[in-house]
CSV table of C-alpha atoms and ligand atoms in Angstrom, one decimal:
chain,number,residue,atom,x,y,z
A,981,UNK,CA,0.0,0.0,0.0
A,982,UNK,CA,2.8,2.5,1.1
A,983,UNK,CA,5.1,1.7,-2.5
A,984,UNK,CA,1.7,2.6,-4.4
A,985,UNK,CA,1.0,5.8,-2.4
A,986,UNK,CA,4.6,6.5,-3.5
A,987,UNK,CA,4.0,5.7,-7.6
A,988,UNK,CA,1.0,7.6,-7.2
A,989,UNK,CA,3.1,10.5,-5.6
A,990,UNK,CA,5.9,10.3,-8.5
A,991,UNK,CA,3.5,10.2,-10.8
A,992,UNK,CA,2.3,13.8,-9.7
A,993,UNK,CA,6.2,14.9,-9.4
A,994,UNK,CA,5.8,13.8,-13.2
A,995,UNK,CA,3.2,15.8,-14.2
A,996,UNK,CA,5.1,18.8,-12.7
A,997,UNK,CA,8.0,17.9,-15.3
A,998,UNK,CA,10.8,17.0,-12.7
A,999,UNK,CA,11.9,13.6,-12.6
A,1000,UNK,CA,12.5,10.7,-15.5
A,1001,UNK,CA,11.2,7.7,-14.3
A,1002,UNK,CA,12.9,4.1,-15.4
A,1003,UNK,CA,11.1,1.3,-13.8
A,1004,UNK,CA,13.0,0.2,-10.5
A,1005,UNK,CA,16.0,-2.6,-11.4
A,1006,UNK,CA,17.4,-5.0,-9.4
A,1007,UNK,CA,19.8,-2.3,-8.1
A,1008,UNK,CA,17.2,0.1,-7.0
A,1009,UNK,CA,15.2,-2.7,-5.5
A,1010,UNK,CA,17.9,-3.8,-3.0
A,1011,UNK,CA,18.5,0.1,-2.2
A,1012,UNK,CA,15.0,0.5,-1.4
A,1013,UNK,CA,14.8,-2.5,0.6
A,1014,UNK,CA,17.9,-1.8,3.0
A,1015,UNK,CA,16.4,1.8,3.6
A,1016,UNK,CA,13.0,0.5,4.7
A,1017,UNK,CA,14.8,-2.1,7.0
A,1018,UNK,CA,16.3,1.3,8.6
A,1019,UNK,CA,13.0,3.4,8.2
A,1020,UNK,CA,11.7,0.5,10.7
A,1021,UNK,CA,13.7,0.8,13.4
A,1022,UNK,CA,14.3,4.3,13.1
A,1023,UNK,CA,11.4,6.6,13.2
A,1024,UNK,CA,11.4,9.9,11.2
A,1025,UNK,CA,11.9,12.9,13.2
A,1026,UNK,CA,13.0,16.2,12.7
A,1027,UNK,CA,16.5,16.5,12.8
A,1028,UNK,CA,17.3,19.9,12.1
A,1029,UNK,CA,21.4,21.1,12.7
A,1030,UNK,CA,24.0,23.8,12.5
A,1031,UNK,CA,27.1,24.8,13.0
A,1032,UNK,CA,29.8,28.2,12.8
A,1033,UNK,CA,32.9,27.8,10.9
A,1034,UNK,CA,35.7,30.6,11.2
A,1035,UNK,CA,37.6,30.2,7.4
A,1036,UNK,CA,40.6,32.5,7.6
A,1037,UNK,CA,41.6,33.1,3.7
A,1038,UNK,CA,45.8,33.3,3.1
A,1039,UNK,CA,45.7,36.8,3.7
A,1040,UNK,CA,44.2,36.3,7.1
A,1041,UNK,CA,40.6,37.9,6.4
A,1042,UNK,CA,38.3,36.2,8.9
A,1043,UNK,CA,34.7,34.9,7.7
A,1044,UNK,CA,32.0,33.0,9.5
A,1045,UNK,CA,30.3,29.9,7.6
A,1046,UNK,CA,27.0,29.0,9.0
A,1047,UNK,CA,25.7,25.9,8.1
A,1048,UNK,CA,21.9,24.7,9.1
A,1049,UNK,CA,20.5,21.7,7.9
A,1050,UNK,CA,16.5,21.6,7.7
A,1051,UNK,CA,14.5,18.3,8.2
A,1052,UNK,CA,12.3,18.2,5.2
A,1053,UNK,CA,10.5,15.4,3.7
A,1054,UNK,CA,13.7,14.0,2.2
A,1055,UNK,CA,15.2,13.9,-1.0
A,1056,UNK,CA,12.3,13.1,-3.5
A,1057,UNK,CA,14.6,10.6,-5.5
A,1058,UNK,CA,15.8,8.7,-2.7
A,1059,UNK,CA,11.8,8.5,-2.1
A,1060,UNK,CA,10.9,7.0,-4.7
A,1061,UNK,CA,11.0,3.3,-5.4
A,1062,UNK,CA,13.9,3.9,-7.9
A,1063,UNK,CA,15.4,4.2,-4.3
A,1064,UNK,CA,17.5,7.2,-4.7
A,1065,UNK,CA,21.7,7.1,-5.1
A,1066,UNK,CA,23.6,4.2,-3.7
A,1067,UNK,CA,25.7,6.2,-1.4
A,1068,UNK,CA,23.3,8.4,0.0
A,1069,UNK,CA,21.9,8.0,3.6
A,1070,UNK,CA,20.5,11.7,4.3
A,1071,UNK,CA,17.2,10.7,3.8
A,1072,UNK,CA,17.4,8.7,7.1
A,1073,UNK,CA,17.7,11.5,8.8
A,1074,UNK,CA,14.6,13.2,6.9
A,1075,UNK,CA,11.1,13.5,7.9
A,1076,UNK,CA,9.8,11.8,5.2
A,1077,UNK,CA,6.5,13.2,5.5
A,1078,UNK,CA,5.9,16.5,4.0
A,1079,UNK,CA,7.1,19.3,6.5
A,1080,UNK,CA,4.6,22.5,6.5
A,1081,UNK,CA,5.9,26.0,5.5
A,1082,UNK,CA,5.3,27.2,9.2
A,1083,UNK,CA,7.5,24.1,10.9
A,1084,UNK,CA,10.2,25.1,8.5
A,1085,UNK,CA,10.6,28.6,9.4
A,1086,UNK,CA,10.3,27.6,12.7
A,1087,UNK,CA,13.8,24.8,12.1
A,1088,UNK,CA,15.3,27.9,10.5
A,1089,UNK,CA,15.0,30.8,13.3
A,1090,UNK,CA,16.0,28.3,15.9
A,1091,UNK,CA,18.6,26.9,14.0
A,1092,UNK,CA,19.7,30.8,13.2
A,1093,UNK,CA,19.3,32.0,16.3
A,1094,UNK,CA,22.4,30.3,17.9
A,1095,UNK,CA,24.6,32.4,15.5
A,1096,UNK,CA,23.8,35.8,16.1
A,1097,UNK,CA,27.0,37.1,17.1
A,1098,UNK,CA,29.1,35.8,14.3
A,1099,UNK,CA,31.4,38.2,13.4
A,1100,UNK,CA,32.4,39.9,9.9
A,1101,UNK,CA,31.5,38.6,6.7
A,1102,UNK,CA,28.6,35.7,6.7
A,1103,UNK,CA,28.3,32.9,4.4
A,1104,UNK,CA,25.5,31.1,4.9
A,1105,UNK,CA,25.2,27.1,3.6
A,1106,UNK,CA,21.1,25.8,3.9
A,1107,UNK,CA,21.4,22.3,3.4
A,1108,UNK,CA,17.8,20.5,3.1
A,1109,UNK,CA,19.9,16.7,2.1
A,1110,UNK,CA,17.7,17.0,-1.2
A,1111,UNK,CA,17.0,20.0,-3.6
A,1112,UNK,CA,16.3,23.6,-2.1
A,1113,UNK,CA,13.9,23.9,-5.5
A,1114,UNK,CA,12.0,20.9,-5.1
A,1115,UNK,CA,8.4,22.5,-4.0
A,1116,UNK,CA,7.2,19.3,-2.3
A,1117,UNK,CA,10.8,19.4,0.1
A,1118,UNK,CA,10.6,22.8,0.5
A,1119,UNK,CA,7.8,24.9,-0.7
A,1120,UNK,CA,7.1,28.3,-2.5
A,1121,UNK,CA,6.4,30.0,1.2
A,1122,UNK,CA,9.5,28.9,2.7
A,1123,UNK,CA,11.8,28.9,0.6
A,1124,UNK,CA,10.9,32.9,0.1
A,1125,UNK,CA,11.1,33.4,3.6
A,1126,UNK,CA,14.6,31.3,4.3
A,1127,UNK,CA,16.2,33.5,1.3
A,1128,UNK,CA,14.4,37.0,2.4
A,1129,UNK,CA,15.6,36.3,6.2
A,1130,UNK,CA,19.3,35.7,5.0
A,1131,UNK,CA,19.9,38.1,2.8
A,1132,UNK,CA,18.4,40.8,5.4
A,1133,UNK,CA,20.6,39.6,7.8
A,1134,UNK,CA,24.3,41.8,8.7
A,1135,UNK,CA,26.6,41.1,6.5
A,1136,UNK,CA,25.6,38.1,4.3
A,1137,UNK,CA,28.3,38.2,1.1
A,1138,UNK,CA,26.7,34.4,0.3
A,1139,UNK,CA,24.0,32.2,0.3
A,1140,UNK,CA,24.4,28.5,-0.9
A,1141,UNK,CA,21.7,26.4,-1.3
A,1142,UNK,CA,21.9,22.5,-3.3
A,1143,UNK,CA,19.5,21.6,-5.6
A,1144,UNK,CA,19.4,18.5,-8.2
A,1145,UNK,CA,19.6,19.6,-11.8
A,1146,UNK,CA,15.9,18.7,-12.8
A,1147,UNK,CA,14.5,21.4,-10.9
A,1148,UNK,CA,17.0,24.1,-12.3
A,1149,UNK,CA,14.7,24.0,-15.1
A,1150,UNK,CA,11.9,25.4,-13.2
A,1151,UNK,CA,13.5,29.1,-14.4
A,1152,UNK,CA,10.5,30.7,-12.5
A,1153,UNK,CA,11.3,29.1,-9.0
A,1154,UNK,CA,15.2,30.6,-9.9
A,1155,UNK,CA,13.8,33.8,-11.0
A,1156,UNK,CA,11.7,34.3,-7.6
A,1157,UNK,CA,15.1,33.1,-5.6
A,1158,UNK,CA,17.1,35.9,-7.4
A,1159,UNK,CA,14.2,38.7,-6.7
A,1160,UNK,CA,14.1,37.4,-2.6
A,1161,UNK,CA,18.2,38.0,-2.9
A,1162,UNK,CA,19.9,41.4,-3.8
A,1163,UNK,CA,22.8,40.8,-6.6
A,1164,UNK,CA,25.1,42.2,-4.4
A,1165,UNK,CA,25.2,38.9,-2.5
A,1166,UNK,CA,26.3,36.2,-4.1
A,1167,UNK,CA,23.6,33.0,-4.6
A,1168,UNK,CA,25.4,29.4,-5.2
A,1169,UNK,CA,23.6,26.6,-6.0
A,1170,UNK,CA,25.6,23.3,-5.5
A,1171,UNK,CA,24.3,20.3,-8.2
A,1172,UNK,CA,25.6,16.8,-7.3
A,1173,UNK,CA,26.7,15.7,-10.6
A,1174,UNK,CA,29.4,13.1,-9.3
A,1175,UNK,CA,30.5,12.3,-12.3
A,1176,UNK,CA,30.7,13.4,-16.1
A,1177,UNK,CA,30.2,10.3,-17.3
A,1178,UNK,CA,26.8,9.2,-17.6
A,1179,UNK,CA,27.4,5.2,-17.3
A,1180,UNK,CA,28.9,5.4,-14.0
A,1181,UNK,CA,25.8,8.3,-13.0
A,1182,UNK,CA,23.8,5.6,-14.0
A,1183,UNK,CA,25.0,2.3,-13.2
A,1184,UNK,CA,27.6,2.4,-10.2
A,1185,UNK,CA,25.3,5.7,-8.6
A,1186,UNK,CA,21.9,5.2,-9.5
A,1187,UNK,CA,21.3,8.7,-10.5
A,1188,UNK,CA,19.1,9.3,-13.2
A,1189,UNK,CA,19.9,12.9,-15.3
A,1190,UNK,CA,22.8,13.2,-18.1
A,1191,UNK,CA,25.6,15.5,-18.7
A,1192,UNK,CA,23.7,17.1,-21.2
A,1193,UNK,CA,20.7,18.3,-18.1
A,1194,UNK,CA,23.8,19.4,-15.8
A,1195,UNK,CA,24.8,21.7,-18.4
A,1196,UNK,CA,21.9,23.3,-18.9
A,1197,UNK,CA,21.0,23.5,-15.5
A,1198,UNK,CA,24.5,25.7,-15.4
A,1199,UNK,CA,23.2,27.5,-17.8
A,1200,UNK,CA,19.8,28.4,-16.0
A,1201,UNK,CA,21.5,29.4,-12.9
A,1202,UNK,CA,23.9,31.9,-14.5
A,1203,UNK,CA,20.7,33.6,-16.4
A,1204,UNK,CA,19.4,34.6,-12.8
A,1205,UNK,CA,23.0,35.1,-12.0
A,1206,UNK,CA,23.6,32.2,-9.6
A,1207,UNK,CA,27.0,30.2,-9.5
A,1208,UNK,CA,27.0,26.5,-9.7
A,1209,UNK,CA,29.4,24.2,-7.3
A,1210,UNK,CA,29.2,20.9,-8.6
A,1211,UNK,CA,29.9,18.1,-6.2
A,1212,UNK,CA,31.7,15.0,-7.3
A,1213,UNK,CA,31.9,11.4,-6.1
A,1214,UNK,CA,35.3,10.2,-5.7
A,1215,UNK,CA,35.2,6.5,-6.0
A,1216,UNK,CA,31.6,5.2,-6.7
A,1217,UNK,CA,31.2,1.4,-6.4
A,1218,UNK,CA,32.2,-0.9,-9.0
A,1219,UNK,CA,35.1,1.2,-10.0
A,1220,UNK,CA,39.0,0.3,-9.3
A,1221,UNK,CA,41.2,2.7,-7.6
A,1222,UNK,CA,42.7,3.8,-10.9
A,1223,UNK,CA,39.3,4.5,-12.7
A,1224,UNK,CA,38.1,6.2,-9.8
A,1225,UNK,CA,40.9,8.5,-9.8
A,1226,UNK,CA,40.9,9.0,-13.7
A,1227,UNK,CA,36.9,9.9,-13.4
A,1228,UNK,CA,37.1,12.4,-10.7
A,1229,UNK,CA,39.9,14.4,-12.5
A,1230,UNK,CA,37.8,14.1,-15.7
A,1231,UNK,CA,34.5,15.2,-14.3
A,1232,UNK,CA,36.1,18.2,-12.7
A,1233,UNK,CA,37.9,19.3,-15.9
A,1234,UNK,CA,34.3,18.3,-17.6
A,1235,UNK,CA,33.0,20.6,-14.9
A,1236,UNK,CA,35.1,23.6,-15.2
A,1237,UNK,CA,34.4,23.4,-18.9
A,1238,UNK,CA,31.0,23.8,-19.0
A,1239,UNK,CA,31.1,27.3,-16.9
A,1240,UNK,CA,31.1,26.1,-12.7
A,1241,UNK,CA,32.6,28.3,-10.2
A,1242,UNK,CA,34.0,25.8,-8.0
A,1243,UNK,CA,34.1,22.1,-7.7
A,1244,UNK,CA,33.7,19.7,-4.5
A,1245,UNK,CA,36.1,16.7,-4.3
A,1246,UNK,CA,33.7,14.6,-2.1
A,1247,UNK,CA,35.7,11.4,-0.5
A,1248,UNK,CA,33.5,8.6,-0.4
A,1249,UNK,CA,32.0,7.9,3.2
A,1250,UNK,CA,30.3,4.6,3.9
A,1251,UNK,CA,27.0,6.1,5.3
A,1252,UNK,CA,24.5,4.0,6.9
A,1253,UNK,CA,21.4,1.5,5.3
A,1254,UNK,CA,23.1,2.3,1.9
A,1255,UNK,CA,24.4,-0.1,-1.0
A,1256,UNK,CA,27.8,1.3,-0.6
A,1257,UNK,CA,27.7,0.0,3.0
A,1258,UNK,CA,26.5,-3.0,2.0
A,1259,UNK,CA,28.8,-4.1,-0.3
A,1260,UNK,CA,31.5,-2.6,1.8
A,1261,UNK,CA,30.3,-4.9,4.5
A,1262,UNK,CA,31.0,-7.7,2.2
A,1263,UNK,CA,34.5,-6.6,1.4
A,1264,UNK,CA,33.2,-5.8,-1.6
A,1265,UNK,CA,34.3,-2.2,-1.7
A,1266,UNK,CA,36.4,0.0,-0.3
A,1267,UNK,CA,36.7,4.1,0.2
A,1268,UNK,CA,39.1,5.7,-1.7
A,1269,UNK,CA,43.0,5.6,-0.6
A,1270,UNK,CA,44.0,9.1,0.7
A,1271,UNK,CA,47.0,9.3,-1.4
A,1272,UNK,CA,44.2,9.2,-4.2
A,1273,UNK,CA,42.6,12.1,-2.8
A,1274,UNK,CA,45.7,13.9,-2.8
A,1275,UNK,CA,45.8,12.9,-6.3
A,1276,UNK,CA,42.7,14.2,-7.8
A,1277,UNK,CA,43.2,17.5,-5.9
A,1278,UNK,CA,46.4,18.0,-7.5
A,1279,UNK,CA,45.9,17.0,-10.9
A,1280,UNK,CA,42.8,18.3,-10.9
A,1281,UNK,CA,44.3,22.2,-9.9
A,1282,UNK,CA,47.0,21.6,-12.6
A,1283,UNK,CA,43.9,21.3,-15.2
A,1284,UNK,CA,42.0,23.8,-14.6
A,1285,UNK,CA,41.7,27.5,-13.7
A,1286,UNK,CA,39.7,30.1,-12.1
A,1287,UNK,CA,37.5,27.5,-10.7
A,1288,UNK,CA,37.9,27.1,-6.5
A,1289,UNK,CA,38.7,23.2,-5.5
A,1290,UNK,CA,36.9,22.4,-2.3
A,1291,UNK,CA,38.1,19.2,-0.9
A,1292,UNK,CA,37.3,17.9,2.8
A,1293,UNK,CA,36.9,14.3,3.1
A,1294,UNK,CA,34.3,13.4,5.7
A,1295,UNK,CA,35.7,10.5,8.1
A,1296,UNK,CA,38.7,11.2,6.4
A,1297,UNK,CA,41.8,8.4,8.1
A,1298,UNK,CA,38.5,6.6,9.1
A,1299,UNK,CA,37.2,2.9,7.6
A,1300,UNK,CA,34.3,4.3,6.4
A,1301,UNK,CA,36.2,7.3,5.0
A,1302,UNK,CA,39.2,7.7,2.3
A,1303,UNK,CA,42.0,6.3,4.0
A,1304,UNK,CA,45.5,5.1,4.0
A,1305,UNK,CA,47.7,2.5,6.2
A,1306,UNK,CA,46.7,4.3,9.6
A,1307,UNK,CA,50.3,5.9,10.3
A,1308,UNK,CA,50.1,8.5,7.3
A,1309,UNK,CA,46.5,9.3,7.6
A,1310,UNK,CA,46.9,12.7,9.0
A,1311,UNK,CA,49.7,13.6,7.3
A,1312,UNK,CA,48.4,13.1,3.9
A,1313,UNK,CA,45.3,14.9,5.1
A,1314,UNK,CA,46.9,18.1,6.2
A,1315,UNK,CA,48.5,18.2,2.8
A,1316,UNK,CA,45.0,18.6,1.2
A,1317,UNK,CA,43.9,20.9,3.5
A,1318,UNK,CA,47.2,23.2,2.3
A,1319,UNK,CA,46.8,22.4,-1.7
A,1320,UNK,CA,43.0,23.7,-1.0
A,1321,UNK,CA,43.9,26.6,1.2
A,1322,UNK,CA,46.3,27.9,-1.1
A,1323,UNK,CA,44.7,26.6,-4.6
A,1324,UNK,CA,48.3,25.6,-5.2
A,1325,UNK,CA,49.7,22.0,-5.8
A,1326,UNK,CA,53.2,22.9,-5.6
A,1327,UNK,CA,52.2,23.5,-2.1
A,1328,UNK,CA,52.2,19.8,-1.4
A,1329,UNK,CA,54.8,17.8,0.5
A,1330,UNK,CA,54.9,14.5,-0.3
A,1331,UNK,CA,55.0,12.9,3.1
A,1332,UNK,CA,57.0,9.2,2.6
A,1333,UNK,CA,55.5,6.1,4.0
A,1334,UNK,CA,55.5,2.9,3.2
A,1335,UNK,CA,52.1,2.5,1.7
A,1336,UNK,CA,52.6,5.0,-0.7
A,1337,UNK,CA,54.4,1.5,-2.6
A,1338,UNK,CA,51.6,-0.3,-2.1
A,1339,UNK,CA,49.2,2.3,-3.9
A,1340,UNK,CA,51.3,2.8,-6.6
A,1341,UNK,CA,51.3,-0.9,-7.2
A,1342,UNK,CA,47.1,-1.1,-6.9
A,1343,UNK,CA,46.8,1.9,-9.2
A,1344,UNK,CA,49.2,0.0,-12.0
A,1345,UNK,CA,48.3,-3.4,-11.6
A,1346,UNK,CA,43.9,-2.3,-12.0
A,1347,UNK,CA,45.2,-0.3,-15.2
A,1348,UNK,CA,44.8,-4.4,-16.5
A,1349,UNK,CA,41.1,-4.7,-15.6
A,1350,UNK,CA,38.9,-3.4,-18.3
A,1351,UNK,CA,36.1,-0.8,-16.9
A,1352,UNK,CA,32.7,-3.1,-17.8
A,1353,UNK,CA,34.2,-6.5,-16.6
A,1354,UNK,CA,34.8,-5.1,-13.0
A,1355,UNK,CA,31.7,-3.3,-13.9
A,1356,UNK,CA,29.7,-6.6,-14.1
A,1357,UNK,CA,31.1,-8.4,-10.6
B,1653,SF4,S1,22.8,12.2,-3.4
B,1653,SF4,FE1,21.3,13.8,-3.7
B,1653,SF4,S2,19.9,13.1,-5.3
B,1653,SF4,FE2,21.0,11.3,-4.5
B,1653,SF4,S3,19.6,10.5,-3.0
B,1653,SF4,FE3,21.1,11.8,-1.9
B,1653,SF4,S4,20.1,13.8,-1.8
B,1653,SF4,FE4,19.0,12.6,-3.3
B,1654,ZN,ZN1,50.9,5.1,5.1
């Protein structure tokens, strides 16, 4: 009864133009069932959050990031019975009901409220795990008041909101936002593309929209004079070591290309009641090497410019996050933290350890498996 209420609701999400439907596969089947197991034991609830950052650029101008995360109904694609992306466990931390303009202003002024004293400039990053122009996560009413309240707020330079690419095409929802935020602070929309190429989108991610929609979802922001940040996946299942690091540094180049302002290196972490955690409970996969990390940052600065690199792998020197022999770890990690503070690779210090062999040989040795047999394992 519930997966019919849910076609019925897609259906409707259909009509309003949003999302391509494929009938569920094998794939999407299994997703959906390992979130439900979750859903069981853990009862939605809101679960709003936030948090201050102080960034301090090279020059040692101070600015405060606030970050609040609103509880919304979830992310309508991991909703549906396609089951959503096979990394993705935001939407068990959703409401997954639909959450009333009124409750979400409410999340938003609490939420704000522990920040009033931030000092000097104020970017602010609303977060909903989903897309910010999806009217049935967030809705006409609240999403005016969210942007309205920031942007009258002291010193906002920057708003960021994510979105997925399908609702970029709603230009009248992006022509609103623009009106509810003065051009003289900056509006960012960050689109999780995770990869440039559409087979691994599809088939190791489970994420149903093309190059081809990304780019003109770019283009859509830039008419209402938004920038796009476009998040990629480093090291979606299925993939070796070696393709994983080739794709990331071709999806940011691809991404630079087609007009973003800045790209997000995104480590994969193993989040919970997710396919990636499942197969990585198998032994079946494993996050990304941190010296791979390193990698893509570097290479991927080399290739392009006037685009920002953002890299901060979550759970980084963890299991579940990109990782190397344990000793290293930390090391390696504060070297990313320097090639992305100074948008520099030359920055970098190789630090030497013992597994650095040992990656080197991985990364040759996979260069023998073809792409589509490891992709059929
Ligand atoms: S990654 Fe984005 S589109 Fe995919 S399920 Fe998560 S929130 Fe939805
Ligand atoms: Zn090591």
């Amino acid at each position: 009864m519930k997966f019919n209420n849910e076609v019925v609701l897609m259906s409707k999400t259909l009509e309003d133009g949003m999302i391509s439907l494929n009938a569920p596969n094998t794939t999407s089947k299994l997703i959906r069932e390992l979130r439900e197991k979750y859903w069981r034991d853990h009862p939605p609830n809101y679960r709003t959050s936030s948090w201050l950052e102080v960034k301090e650029s090279p020059f040692g101008k101070k600015t405060s990031v606030i970050t609040i995360i609103l509880s919304t109904r979830g992310c309508t694609w991991a909703i549906a019975p396609q089951g959503g992306c096979t990394m993705c466990g935001y939407v068990n931390d959703s409401y997954r009901e639909r959450v009333t303009a009124e409750e979400l202003k409410r999340q938003l002024l609490r939420e704000h409220s522990r920040f009033n004293d931030a000092n000097g400039d104020r970017i602010y990053k609303i977060y909903n795990s989903g897309s910010f122009f999806d009217n049935v996560e967030i809705n006409e009413e609240a999403r005016e008041f969210i942007l309205k309240y920031l942007a009258s707020q002291p010193n906002t330079k920057k708003i960021i909101v994510e979105a997925r690419p399908e609702h970029m095409m709603r230009e009248e929802r992006l022509a609103r936002a623009r009106e509810h935020v003065p051009t003289h602070i900056e509006l960012e929309v960050g689109l999780g593309l995770e990869t440039s190429n559409d087979k691994i989108r599809k088939d190791c991610i489970n994420k149903d929209f093309t190059f081809e929609d990304f780019t003109k979802a770019v283009k859509n922001a830039k008419k209402y004079d938004m920038q796009v940040k476009s998040y990629l996946m480093i090291k979606p299942p299925h993939l070796t070591e070696h393709e994983a690091l080739q794709d990331a540094v071709k999806s940011a180049i691809d991404s630079a290309r087609v007009g973003v302002s800045a790209v997000s290196l995104n480590a994969m972490n193993v989040q919970a009641a997710t396919l990636v955690e499942y197969l990585w409970k198998q032994g079946k996969y494993r996050p990304p090497w941190l010296w791979t990390v390193l990698e893509i940052v570097m290479q991927s600065m080399d290739s392009i410019s006037d685009t920002e690199i953002i890299c901060e792998p979550v759970a980084g020197g963890l299991q579940r996050g990109a990782h190397n022999c344990g000793k290293c770890d930390a090391k390696v990690m504060r070297e990313i933290e320097q090639v992305i503070k100074f948008q520099d690779s030359s920055v970098a210090r190789i630090p030497s350890c013992s597994c650095r062999e040992r990656w080197e040989l991985i990364i040759e040795q996979e260069q023998l498996i073809p792409f589509s047999l490891n992709l059929q394992e």
